[in-house]
Coordinates of C-alpha atoms in Angstrom, one line a residue:
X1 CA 0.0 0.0 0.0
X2 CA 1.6 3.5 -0.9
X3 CA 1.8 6.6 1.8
X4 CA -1.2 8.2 -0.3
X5 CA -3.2 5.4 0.5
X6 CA -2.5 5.2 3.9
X7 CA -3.1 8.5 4.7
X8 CA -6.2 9.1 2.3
X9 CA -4.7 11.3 -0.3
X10 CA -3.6 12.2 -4.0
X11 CA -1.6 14.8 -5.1
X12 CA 1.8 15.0 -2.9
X13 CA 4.6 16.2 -4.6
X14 CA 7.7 14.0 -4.7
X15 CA 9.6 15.9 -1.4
X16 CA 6.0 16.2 0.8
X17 CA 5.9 12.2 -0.2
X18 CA 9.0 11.3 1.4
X19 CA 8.4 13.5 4.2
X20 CA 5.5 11.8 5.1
X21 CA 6.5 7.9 4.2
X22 CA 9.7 8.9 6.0
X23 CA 7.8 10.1 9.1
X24 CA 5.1 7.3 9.0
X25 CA 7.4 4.7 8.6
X26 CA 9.9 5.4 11.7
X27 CA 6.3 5.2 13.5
X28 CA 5.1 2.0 11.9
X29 CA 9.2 0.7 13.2
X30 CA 8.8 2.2 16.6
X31 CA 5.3 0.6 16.8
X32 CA 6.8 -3.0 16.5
X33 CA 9.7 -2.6 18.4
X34 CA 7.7 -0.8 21.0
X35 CA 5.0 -4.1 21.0
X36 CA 8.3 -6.3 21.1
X37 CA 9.5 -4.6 24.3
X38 CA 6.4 -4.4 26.2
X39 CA 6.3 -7.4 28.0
X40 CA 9.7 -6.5 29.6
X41 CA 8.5 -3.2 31.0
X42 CA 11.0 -1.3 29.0
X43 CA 10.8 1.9 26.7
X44 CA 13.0 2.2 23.4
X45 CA 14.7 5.2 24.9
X46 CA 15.4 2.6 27.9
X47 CA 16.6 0.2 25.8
X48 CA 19.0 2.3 24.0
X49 CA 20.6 3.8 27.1
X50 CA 21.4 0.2 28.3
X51 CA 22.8 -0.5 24.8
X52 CA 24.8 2.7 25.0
X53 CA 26.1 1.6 28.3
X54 CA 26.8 -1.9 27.5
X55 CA 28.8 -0.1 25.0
X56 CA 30.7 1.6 27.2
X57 CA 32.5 -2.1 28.1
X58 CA 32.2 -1.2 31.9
X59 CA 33.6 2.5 31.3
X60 CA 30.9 4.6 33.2
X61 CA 29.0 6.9 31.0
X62 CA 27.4 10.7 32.3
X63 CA 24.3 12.4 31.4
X64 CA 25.6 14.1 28.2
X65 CA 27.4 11.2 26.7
X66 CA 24.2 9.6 27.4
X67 CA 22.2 12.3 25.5
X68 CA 24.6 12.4 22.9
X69 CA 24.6 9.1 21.6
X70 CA 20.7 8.6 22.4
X71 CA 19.0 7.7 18.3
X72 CA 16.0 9.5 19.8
X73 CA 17.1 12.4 21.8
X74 CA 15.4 12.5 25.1
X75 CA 14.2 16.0 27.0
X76 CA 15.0 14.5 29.7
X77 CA 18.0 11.7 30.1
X78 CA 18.2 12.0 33.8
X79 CA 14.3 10.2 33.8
X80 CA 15.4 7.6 32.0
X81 CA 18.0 7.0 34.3
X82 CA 16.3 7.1 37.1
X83 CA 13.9 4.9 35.9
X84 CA 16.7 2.7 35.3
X85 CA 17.9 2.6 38.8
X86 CA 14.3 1.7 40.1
X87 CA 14.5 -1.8 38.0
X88 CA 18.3 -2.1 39.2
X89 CA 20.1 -2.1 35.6
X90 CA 22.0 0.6 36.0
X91 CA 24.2 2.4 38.6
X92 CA 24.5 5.9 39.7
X93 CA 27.3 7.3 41.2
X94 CA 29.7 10.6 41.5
X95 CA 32.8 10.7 40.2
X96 CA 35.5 10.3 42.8
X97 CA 37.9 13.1 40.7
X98 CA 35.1 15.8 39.7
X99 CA 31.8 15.7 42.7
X100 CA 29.6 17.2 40.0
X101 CA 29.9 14.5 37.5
X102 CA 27.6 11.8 37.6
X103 CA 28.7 8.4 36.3
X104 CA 26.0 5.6 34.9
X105 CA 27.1 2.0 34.7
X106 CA 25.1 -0.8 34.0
X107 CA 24.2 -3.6 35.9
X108 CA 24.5 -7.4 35.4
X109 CA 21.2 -7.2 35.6
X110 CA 20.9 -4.9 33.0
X111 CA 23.4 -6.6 30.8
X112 CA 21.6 -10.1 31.5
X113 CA 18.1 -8.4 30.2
X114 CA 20.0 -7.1 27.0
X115 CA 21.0 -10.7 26.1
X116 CA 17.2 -11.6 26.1
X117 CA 16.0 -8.1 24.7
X118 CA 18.4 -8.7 21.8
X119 CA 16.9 -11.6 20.5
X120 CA 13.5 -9.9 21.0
X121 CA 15.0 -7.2 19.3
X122 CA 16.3 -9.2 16.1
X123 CA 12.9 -10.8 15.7
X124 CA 11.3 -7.3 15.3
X125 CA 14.7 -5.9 13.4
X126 CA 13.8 -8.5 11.0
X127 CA 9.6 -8.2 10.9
X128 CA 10.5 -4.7 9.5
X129 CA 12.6 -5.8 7.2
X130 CA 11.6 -8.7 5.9
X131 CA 9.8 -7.3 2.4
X132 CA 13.6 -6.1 1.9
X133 CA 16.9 -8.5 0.8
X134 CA 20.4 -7.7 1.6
X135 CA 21.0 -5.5 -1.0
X136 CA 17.8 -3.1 -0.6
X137 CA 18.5 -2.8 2.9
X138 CA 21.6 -1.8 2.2
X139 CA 20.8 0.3 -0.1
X140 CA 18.4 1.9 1.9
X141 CA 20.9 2.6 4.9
X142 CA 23.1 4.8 2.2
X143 CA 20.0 6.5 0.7
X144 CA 19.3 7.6 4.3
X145 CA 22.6 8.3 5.4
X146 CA 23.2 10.2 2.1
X147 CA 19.9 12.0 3.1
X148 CA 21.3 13.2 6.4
X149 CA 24.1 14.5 4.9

């Protein structure tokens, strides 16, 4: 089914086309990655901040780094954290050399439920991907990256 049929219209010039398909697919990826998640209580932005830190190969990671390297930036990284430390995946701490620097570090906890989450996670990776062979998808990735540029 094309964008225009999906969202009930006709005449959309090339760029407002790609807008939209652009915009609507990331939601129709989130959407099954979301559903994929679910039943471990955890958020995509949760996921990636365990990713980021696992990552980080036992290196703590602060707020910024955190923000930085988020896909989706967060408003508000220090949230996510903390909703973190309630489920005991990650650590907080302050940084012995600078008392205003917070340090994140995940748990084995946390790096136990990314073993099982990736799996989850390649299931979904490859539901959204599946109309698509090698080659597409990686022709894709450089038509997107090109995009960005």
């Amino acid at each position: 089914m094309t964008i225009e049929e999906h969202i009930k219209t006709t005449s959309l010039k090339p760029s407002q086309r790609l807008s939209i398909n652009l915009a609507y697919t990331a939601q129709w990826s989130n959407d099954i990655l979301l559903m994929a998640l679910k039943p471990y209580d955890i958020s995509l932005q949760q996921f990636n901040v365990l990713r980021i830190l696992r990552g980080q190969k036992g290196k703590p990671a602060n707020l910024s780094t955190l923000n930085d390297r988020m896909v989706t930036k967060a408003s508000n990284t220090t949230r996510l954290v903390d909703k973190l430390l309630k489920k005991e995946l990650v650590n907080r701490s302050t940084c012995p050399s600078n008392r205003r620097k917070i340090e994140i570090t995940i748990t084995e906890a946390g790096l136990s439920l990314l073993d099982e989450l990736d799996k989850v996670v390649t299931q979904a990776e490859n539901k959204i991907t599946t109309q698509l062979d090698n080659t597409e998808i990686e022709q894709l990735n450089n038509l997107l990256n090109k995009l960005r540029t």
